[in-house]
Amino acid sequence: MAKVELKQPIVQAIADDIKDAQSVVLVDYRGLTVAQDTELRKQLREAGVIYKVCKNTMMKRAFEGTEFAGLEEYLEGPSALVVSKDDATAPARIICKFAKTAEALEVKAGVVEGNVYDAAGINELSKVPSREELLSKLLGSLQSPITNLARVLNQIAEQGGAGACEAAAEEAPAEEPAE
């Protein structure tokens, strides 16, 4: 069996992982302790994100002809692949947050929704909240006026309702209309 035949399944596995992915981030994992690597993998797994250490040549072959081909220039030295198919910013958020405590972890570059970003761009994307957080903030903004109206109506009802307002209006001396 030739070496190419042995490598083809690995390239195909990487290609399957990045197929339909919303984002892919490359990291340099050199210097991480086993405990740090285990914790990072756990956090990524909980978020539904794939984390794989692969050879650069295998990743280059898997990236060929895809929107992730722009990452080829960043494939130098040891590289790990972080892939998310659901949340586009999850890999950037988790990796950048973890890199604050683990100085050895270094973000190389990434592709988010078809756009290639360098390490600084990925760091900025990590500050974007998740889709669920954004939706909850939008929902809160939409509900705010309705909630305020309900509070006002509730206060009117507690003070005696519309009848009390009408009685107060009748007790006030009526002004004569000017002729």
Coordinates of N, CA and C in Angstrom, one line a residue:
M1 N 0.8 -1.2 0.0 CA 0.0 0.0 0.0 C 0.9 1.2 0.0
A2 N 0.6 2.2 -0.9 CA 1.4 3.4 -1.0 C 1.1 4.4 0.1
K3 N 2.0 5.3 0.4 CA 1.7 6.3 1.5 C 0.5 7.2 1.2
V4 N 0.3 7.5 -0.1 CA -0.9 8.3 -0.5 C -2.2 7.6 0.0
E5 N -2.2 6.3 -0.2 CA -3.5 5.6 0.1 C -3.7 5.6 1.7
L6 N -2.6 5.7 2.4 CA -2.8 5.8 3.9 C -3.2 7.1 4.3
K7 N -2.8 8.2 3.6 CA -3.1 9.5 4.0 C -4.5 10.0 3.5
Q8 N -5.0 9.4 2.5 CA -6.3 9.8 1.9 C -7.4 9.8 2.9
P9 N -7.6 8.7 3.7 CA -8.7 8.8 4.7 C -8.5 9.9 5.7
I10 N -7.3 10.3 6.1 CA -7.1 11.4 7.0 C -7.5 12.7 6.4
V11 N -7.1 12.9 5.1 CA -7.5 14.1 4.4 C -9.0 14.2 4.3
Q12 N -9.6 13.0 4.0 CA -11.1 13.0 3.8 C -11.8 13.3 5.1
A13 N -11.3 12.8 6.3 CA -11.8 13.1 7.6 C -11.8 14.6 7.9
I14 N -10.7 15.2 7.5 CA -10.6 16.7 7.7 C -11.6 17.4 6.8
A15 N -11.7 17.0 5.6 CA -12.6 17.6 4.6 C -14.1 17.4 5.1
D16 N -14.4 16.3 5.7 CA -15.7 16.0 6.2 C -16.0 17.0 7.4
D17 N -15.0 17.2 8.3 CA -15.2 18.1 9.4 C -15.4 19.5 9.0
I18 N -14.7 20.0 8.0 CA -14.9 21.4 7.6 C -16.0 21.6 6.6
K19 N -16.6 20.5 6.1 CA -17.7 20.7 5.2 C -18.9 21.2 5.9
D20 N -19.5 22.3 5.4 CA -20.7 23.0 6.0 C -20.3 23.7 7.3
A21 N -19.0 23.9 7.6 CA -18.6 24.6 8.8 C -18.8 26.1 8.7
Q22 N -19.3 26.7 9.8 CA -19.5 28.2 9.8 C -18.2 28.9 10.1
S23 N -17.3 28.2 10.8 CA -16.0 28.8 11.2 C -15.0 27.7 11.4
V24 N -13.7 28.1 11.1 CA -12.5 27.3 11.3 C -11.5 28.2 11.9
V25 N -10.8 27.8 13.0 CA -9.8 28.6 13.6 C -8.5 27.7 13.7
L26 N -7.4 28.2 13.3 CA -6.1 27.5 13.5 C -5.4 28.1 14.7
V27 N -4.9 27.2 15.6 CA -4.2 27.6 16.8 C -2.8 26.8 16.8
D28 N -1.9 27.4 17.5 CA -0.6 26.8 17.8 C -0.7 26.4 19.3
Y29 N -0.7 25.1 19.5 CA -0.9 24.5 20.9 C 0.4 24.2 21.6
R30 N 1.6 24.5 21.0 CA 2.8 24.2 21.7 C 2.9 24.9 23.0
G31 N 3.4 24.1 24.0 CA 3.6 24.6 25.3 C 2.4 24.4 26.3
L32 N 1.3 23.9 25.8 CA 0.2 23.6 26.7 C 0.5 22.4 27.5
T33 N 0.1 22.4 28.8 CA 0.3 21.2 29.6 C -0.8 20.2 29.3
V34 N -0.7 19.0 29.7 CA -1.7 18.0 29.5 C -3.0 18.5 30.1
A35 N -3.0 19.0 31.3 CA -4.2 19.5 32.0 C -4.8 20.6 31.3
Q36 N -4.0 21.6 30.8 CA -4.6 22.7 30.0 C -5.3 22.2 28.7
D37 N -4.6 21.3 28.0 CA -5.1 20.7 26.8 C -6.4 20.0 27.0
T38 N -6.5 19.2 28.1 CA -7.7 18.5 28.5 C -8.8 19.4 28.8
E39 N -8.5 20.5 29.5 CA -9.6 21.5 29.9 C -10.1 22.2 28.6
L40 N -9.2 22.5 27.7 CA -9.6 23.2 26.5 C -10.5 22.3 25.7
R41 N -10.1 21.0 25.5 CA -10.9 20.1 24.7 C -12.3 19.9 25.4
K42 N -12.3 19.9 26.7 CA -13.6 19.7 27.4 C -14.5 20.9 27.1
Q43 N -14.0 22.2 27.2 CA -14.8 23.3 26.9 C -15.3 23.4 25.5
L44 N -14.4 23.0 24.6 CA -14.8 23.0 23.1 C -15.9 21.9 22.9
R45 N -15.7 20.7 23.5 CA -16.7 19.7 23.3 C -18.0 20.0 23.8
E46 N -18.1 20.7 25.0 CA -19.3 21.1 25.6 C -20.1 22.1 24.7
A47 N -19.3 22.9 23.9 CA -19.9 23.9 23.0 C -20.2 23.3 21.6
G48 N -19.9 22.0 21.4 CA -20.2 21.4 20.2 C -19.2 21.7 19.1
V49 N -18.0 22.0 19.5 CA -16.9 22.4 18.6 C -15.9 21.3 18.5
I50 N -15.4 21.0 17.2 CA -14.5 20.0 16.9 C -13.0 20.6 17.1
Y51 N -12.2 19.8 17.8 CA -10.8 20.2 18.0 C -9.9 19.0 17.5
K52 N -9.0 19.3 16.6 CA -8.2 18.2 16.1 C -6.8 18.7 15.8
V53 N -5.8 17.9 16.2 CA -4.4 18.2 15.8 C -4.1 17.4 14.6
C54 N -3.7 18.1 13.5 CA -3.5 17.5 12.2 C -2.2 18.0 11.6
K55 N -1.6 17.2 10.7 CA -0.4 17.7 9.9 C -0.9 18.8 9.0
N56 N 0.0 19.7 8.8 CA -0.3 20.8 7.9 C -0.5 20.4 6.5
T57 N 0.3 19.4 6.0 CA 0.1 19.0 4.6 C -1.3 18.4 4.4
M58 N -1.8 17.7 5.4 CA -3.1 17.1 5.3 C -4.2 18.1 5.3
M59 N -4.0 19.2 6.1 CA -5.0 20.3 6.2 C -4.9 21.0 4.8
K60 N -3.8 21.3 4.3 CA -3.7 22.0 3.0 C -4.5 21.2 1.9
R61 N -4.3 19.9 1.9 CA -5.0 19.1 0.9 C -6.5 19.2 1.1
A62 N -6.9 19.1 2.4 CA -8.4 19.2 2.7 C -9.0 20.6 2.4
F63 N -8.1 21.6 2.5 CA -8.6 23.0 2.3 C -8.7 23.3 0.8
E64 N -8.0 22.6 -0.1 CA -8.0 22.9 -1.5 C -9.4 23.0 -2.1
G65 N -9.7 24.1 -2.8 CA -11.0 24.2 -3.4 C -12.1 24.6 -2.5
T66 N -11.8 24.9 -1.3 CA -12.9 25.3 -0.3 C -12.7 26.8 0.1
E67 N -13.6 27.3 0.8 CA -13.5 28.7 1.3 C -12.4 28.8 2.4
F68 N -11.9 27.7 2.8 CA -10.8 27.7 3.8 C -9.4 27.7 3.3
A69 N -9.3 27.7 1.9 CA -8.0 27.7 1.3 C -7.2 28.9 1.7
G70 N -7.8 30.0 2.1 CA -7.0 31.2 2.5 C -6.2 30.9 3.8
L71 N -6.4 29.8 4.5 CA -5.7 29.5 5.7 C -4.3 28.8 5.4
E72 N -4.1 28.4 4.2 CA -2.9 27.7 3.8 C -1.6 28.5 4.2
E73 N -1.6 29.8 4.1 CA -0.4 30.6 4.4 C -0.1 30.6 5.9
Y74 N -1.1 30.3 6.7 CA -0.9 30.2 8.2 C -0.5 28.9 8.7
L75 N -0.4 27.9 7.8 CA 0.0 26.5 8.2 C 1.5 26.3 8.3
E76 N 2.0 26.9 9.4 CA 3.5 26.7 9.7 C 3.6 26.3 11.1
G77 N 4.4 25.4 11.4 CA 4.6 24.9 12.8 C 3.4 24.0 13.1
P78 N 3.4 23.6 14.4 CA 2.3 22.7 14.8 C 1.0 23.5 14.8
S79 N 0.0 22.8 14.3 CA -1.3 23.5 14.1 C -2.5 22.5 14.6
A80 N -3.4 23.1 15.2 CA -4.6 22.4 15.6 C -5.8 23.1 14.9
L81 N -6.8 22.4 14.6 CA -7.9 22.8 13.8 C -9.1 22.9 14.8
V82 N -9.8 24.0 14.9 CA -11.0 24.2 15.7 C -12.1 24.5 14.8
V83 N -13.2 23.6 14.7 CA -14.2 23.8 13.7 C -15.6 23.8 14.4
S84 N -16.4 24.8 14.0 CA -17.8 24.8 14.5 C -18.8 24.9 13.3
K85 N -19.8 24.0 13.4 CA -20.8 24.0 12.3 C -22.0 24.7 12.7
D86 N -22.2 25.1 14.0 CA -23.4 25.7 14.5 C -23.2 27.2 14.8
D87 N -22.4 27.5 15.7 CA -22.1 28.9 16.2 C -20.8 29.4 15.5
A88 N -20.9 30.4 14.7 CA -19.8 30.9 14.0 C -18.7 31.6 14.9
T89 N -19.1 32.1 16.0 CA -18.1 32.8 16.9 C -17.7 31.9 18.1
A90 N -18.2 30.7 18.2 CA -17.9 29.9 19.4 C -16.4 29.5 19.5
P91 N -15.8 29.1 18.4 CA -14.4 28.7 18.5 C -13.5 30.0 18.9
A92 N -13.8 31.1 18.3 CA -13.0 32.3 18.6 C -13.2 32.7 20.1
R93 N -14.5 32.7 20.5 CA -14.7 33.0 21.9 C -14.0 32.1 22.9
I94 N -14.2 30.8 22.7 CA -13.6 29.8 23.6 C -12.1 29.9 23.6
I95 N -11.5 29.9 22.4 CA -10.0 29.9 22.3 C -9.4 31.1 22.9
C96 N -10.0 32.3 22.6 CA -9.4 33.6 23.1 C -9.6 33.7 24.6
K97 N -10.7 33.2 25.1 CA -10.9 33.2 26.5 C -9.9 32.3 27.2
F98 N -9.7 31.1 26.6 CA -8.8 30.2 27.2 C -7.3 30.7 27.1
A99 N -7.0 31.4 26.0 CA -5.6 31.9 25.8 C -5.2 32.9 26.8
K100 N -6.2 33.5 27.5 CA -5.9 34.5 28.5 C -5.3 33.8 29.7
T101 N -5.7 32.6 30.0 CA -5.1 31.9 31.2 C -4.0 31.0 30.8
A102 N -4.0 30.5 29.5 CA -2.9 29.6 29.0 C -2.1 30.4 28.0
E103 N -1.0 31.0 28.4 CA -0.2 31.9 27.6 C 0.4 31.2 26.4
A104 N 0.5 29.9 26.5 CA 1.2 29.1 25.4 C 0.3 29.0 24.2
L105 N -1.0 29.0 24.4 CA -2.0 28.9 23.3 C -2.0 30.1 22.4
E106 N -1.8 30.0 21.1 CA -1.7 31.1 20.2 C -2.6 30.9 19.0
V107 N -3.4 31.9 18.8 CA -4.3 31.9 17.6 C -3.5 32.3 16.4
K108 N -3.6 31.5 15.4 CA -2.9 31.9 14.1 C -3.8 32.7 13.2
A109 N -5.0 32.1 12.8 CA -5.9 32.7 11.9 C -7.2 31.9 11.9
G110 N -8.1 32.4 11.1 CA -9.4 31.7 11.0 C -10.2 32.1 9.9
V111 N -11.2 31.4 9.6 CA -12.2 31.7 8.5 C -13.6 31.6 9.2
V112 N -14.3 32.8 9.2 CA -15.6 32.8 9.8 C -16.6 33.3 8.7
E113 N -17.5 32.4 8.4 CA -18.6 32.6 7.4 C -17.9 33.1 6.1
G114 N -16.8 32.4 5.7 CA -16.2 32.7 4.4 C -15.2 33.8 4.3
N115 N -15.0 34.5 5.4 CA -14.0 35.6 5.5 C -12.8 35.2 6.3
V116 N -11.6 35.4 5.7 CA -10.3 35.0 6.4 C -9.9 36.2 7.3
Y117 N -9.6 35.8 8.6 CA -9.2 36.8 9.6 C -7.8 36.3 10.2
D118 N -7.0 37.3 10.4 CA -5.7 37.0 11.1 C -6.0 36.9 12.6
A119 N -4.9 36.7 13.4 CA -5.1 36.6 14.8 C -5.8 37.7 15.5
A120 N -5.5 39.0 15.1 CA -6.2 40.1 15.6 C -7.7 40.2 15.3
G121 N -8.0 39.8 14.1 CA -9.4 39.7 13.7 C -10.2 38.7 14.4
I122 N -9.6 37.5 14.7 CA -10.2 36.5 15.5 C -10.4 36.9 16.9
N123 N -9.4 37.7 17.4 CA -9.6 38.2 18.8 C -10.7 39.2 18.9
E124 N -10.9 40.0 17.8 CA -12.1 40.9 17.8 C -13.4 40.2 17.7
L125 N -13.4 39.1 16.9 CA -14.6 38.3 16.7 C -15.0 37.6 18.0
S126 N -14.0 37.3 18.9 CA -14.3 36.6 20.1 C -15.1 37.5 21.1
K127 N -15.1 38.8 20.8 CA -15.9 39.7 21.7 C -17.4 39.7 21.3
V128 N -17.7 39.2 20.1 CA -19.1 39.2 19.7 C -19.9 38.1 20.5
P129 N -21.0 38.5 21.1 CA -21.8 37.5 21.9 C -22.3 36.4 20.9
S130 N -22.7 35.3 21.6 CA -23.3 34.2 20.8 C -24.6 34.5 20.3
R131 N -25.1 33.8 19.3 CA -26.4 34.0 18.7 C -27.5 34.1 19.7
E132 N -27.5 33.1 20.7 CA -28.5 33.1 21.7 C -28.5 34.3 22.6
E133 N -27.3 34.8 22.9 CA -27.2 36.0 23.7 C -27.8 37.2 22.9
L134 N -27.5 37.3 21.7 CA -28.0 38.4 20.8 C -29.5 38.4 20.7
L135 N -30.0 37.2 20.5 CA -31.5 37.0 20.4 C -32.2 37.4 21.7
S136 N -31.6 37.0 22.8 CA -32.2 37.3 24.1 C -32.2 38.8 24.4
K137 N -31.1 39.5 23.9 CA -31.0 40.9 24.1 C -32.1 41.6 23.2
L138 N -32.3 41.1 22.0 CA -33.3 41.6 21.1 C -34.7 41.4 21.7
L139 N -34.9 40.3 22.2 CA -36.2 40.0 22.8 C -36.5 40.9 24.0
G140 N -35.5 41.1 24.8 CA -35.6 42.0 25.9 C -35.9 43.4 25.5
S141 N -35.3 43.9 24.4 CA -35.6 45.2 23.9 C -37.0 45.3 23.3
L142 N -37.4 44.2 22.7 CA -38.8 44.3 22.2 C -39.9 44.2 23.3
Q143 N -39.6 43.5 24.3 CA -40.5 43.3 25.4 C -40.6 44.5 26.4
S144 N -39.5 45.3 26.4 CA -39.5 46.4 27.3 C -40.6 47.4 27.2
P145 N -41.0 47.9 26.0 CA -42.2 48.8 26.0 C -43.5 48.2 26.5
I146 N -43.7 46.9 26.1 CA -44.9 46.2 26.6 C -44.9 46.0 28.1
T147 N -43.7 45.7 28.6 CA -43.6 45.6 30.1 C -43.9 46.9 30.8
N148 N -43.4 48.0 30.3 CA -43.7 49.3 30.9 C -45.1 49.6 30.8
L149 N -45.8 49.3 29.7 CA -47.2 49.6 29.6 C -48.0 48.8 30.6
A150 N -47.6 47.5 30.7 CA -48.3 46.7 31.7 C -48.2 47.2 33.1
R151 N -47.0 47.7 33.5 CA -46.8 48.3 34.8 C -47.7 49.5 35.0
V152 N -47.8 50.4 34.0 CA -48.6 51.6 34.1 C -50.1 51.2 34.3
L153 N -50.5 50.3 33.5 CA -51.9 49.8 33.6 C -52.2 49.2 34.9
N154 N -51.2 48.5 35.5 CA -51.4 47.8 36.8 C -51.5 48.9 37.9
Q155 N -50.7 49.9 37.8 CA -50.7 51.0 38.8 C -52.1 51.7 38.7
I156 N -52.6 51.9 37.6 CA -53.9 52.6 37.4 C -55.0 51.7 38.1
A157 N -54.9 50.4 37.8 CA -55.9 49.4 38.4 C -55.8 49.4 39.9
E158 N -54.6 49.5 40.5 CA -54.4 49.5 41.9 C -54.9 50.7 42.6
Q159 N -54.9 51.8 41.9 CA -55.4 53.1 42.4 C -56.9 53.2 42.2
G160 N -57.6 52.3 41.8 CA -59.0 52.3 41.7 C -59.5 52.2 40.2
G161 N -58.7 52.1 39.3 CA -59.1 51.9 37.9 C -59.5 53.1 37.2
A162 N -60.2 52.9 36.1 CA -60.7 54.0 35.3 C -61.8 54.8 36.0
G163 N -62.6 54.2 36.8 CA -63.7 54.9 37.5 C -63.2 55.9 38.4
A164 N -62.0 55.7 39.1 CA -61.4 56.7 40.0 C -60.9 57.8 39.2
C165 N -60.4 57.6 38.0 CA -59.9 58.7 37.2 C -61.1 59.5 36.7
E166 N -62.2 58.9 36.4 CA -63.4 59.7 35.9 C -64.0 60.5 37.1
A167 N -64.0 59.9 38.3 CA -64.5 60.6 39.5 C -63.7 61.8 39.8
A168 N -62.4 61.7 39.7 CA -61.5 62.8 39.9 C -61.7 63.9 38.9
A169 N -62.0 63.5 37.7 CA -62.2 64.5 36.7 C -63.5 65.3 36.9
E170 N -64.5 64.6 37.4 CA -65.8 65.3 37.7 C -65.7 66.2 38.9
E171 N -64.9 65.9 39.9 CA -64.8 66.7 41.1 C -64.1 68.0 40.8
A172 N -63.2 68.0 39.9 CA -62.5 69.2 39.5 C -63.4 70.2 38.9
P173 N -63.3 71.5 39.3 CA -64.2 72.5 38.7 C -64.0 72.6 37.2
A174 N -65.1 72.5 36.5 CA -65.0 72.6 35.0 C -64.9 74.1 34.7
E175 N -64.0 74.3 33.7 CA -63.7 75.7 33.3 C -64.8 76.0 32.2
E176 N -65.2 77.3 32.3 CA -66.2 77.7 31.2 C -65.4 77.9 29.9
P177 N -66.0 77.4 28.9 CA -65.3 77.6 27.6 C -65.3 79.1 27.2
A178 N -64.2 79.6 26.7 CA -64.1 81.0 26.3 C -64.9 81.2 25.0
E179 N -65.6 82.4 25.1 CA -66.4 82.7 23.9 C -65.7 83.6 22.9

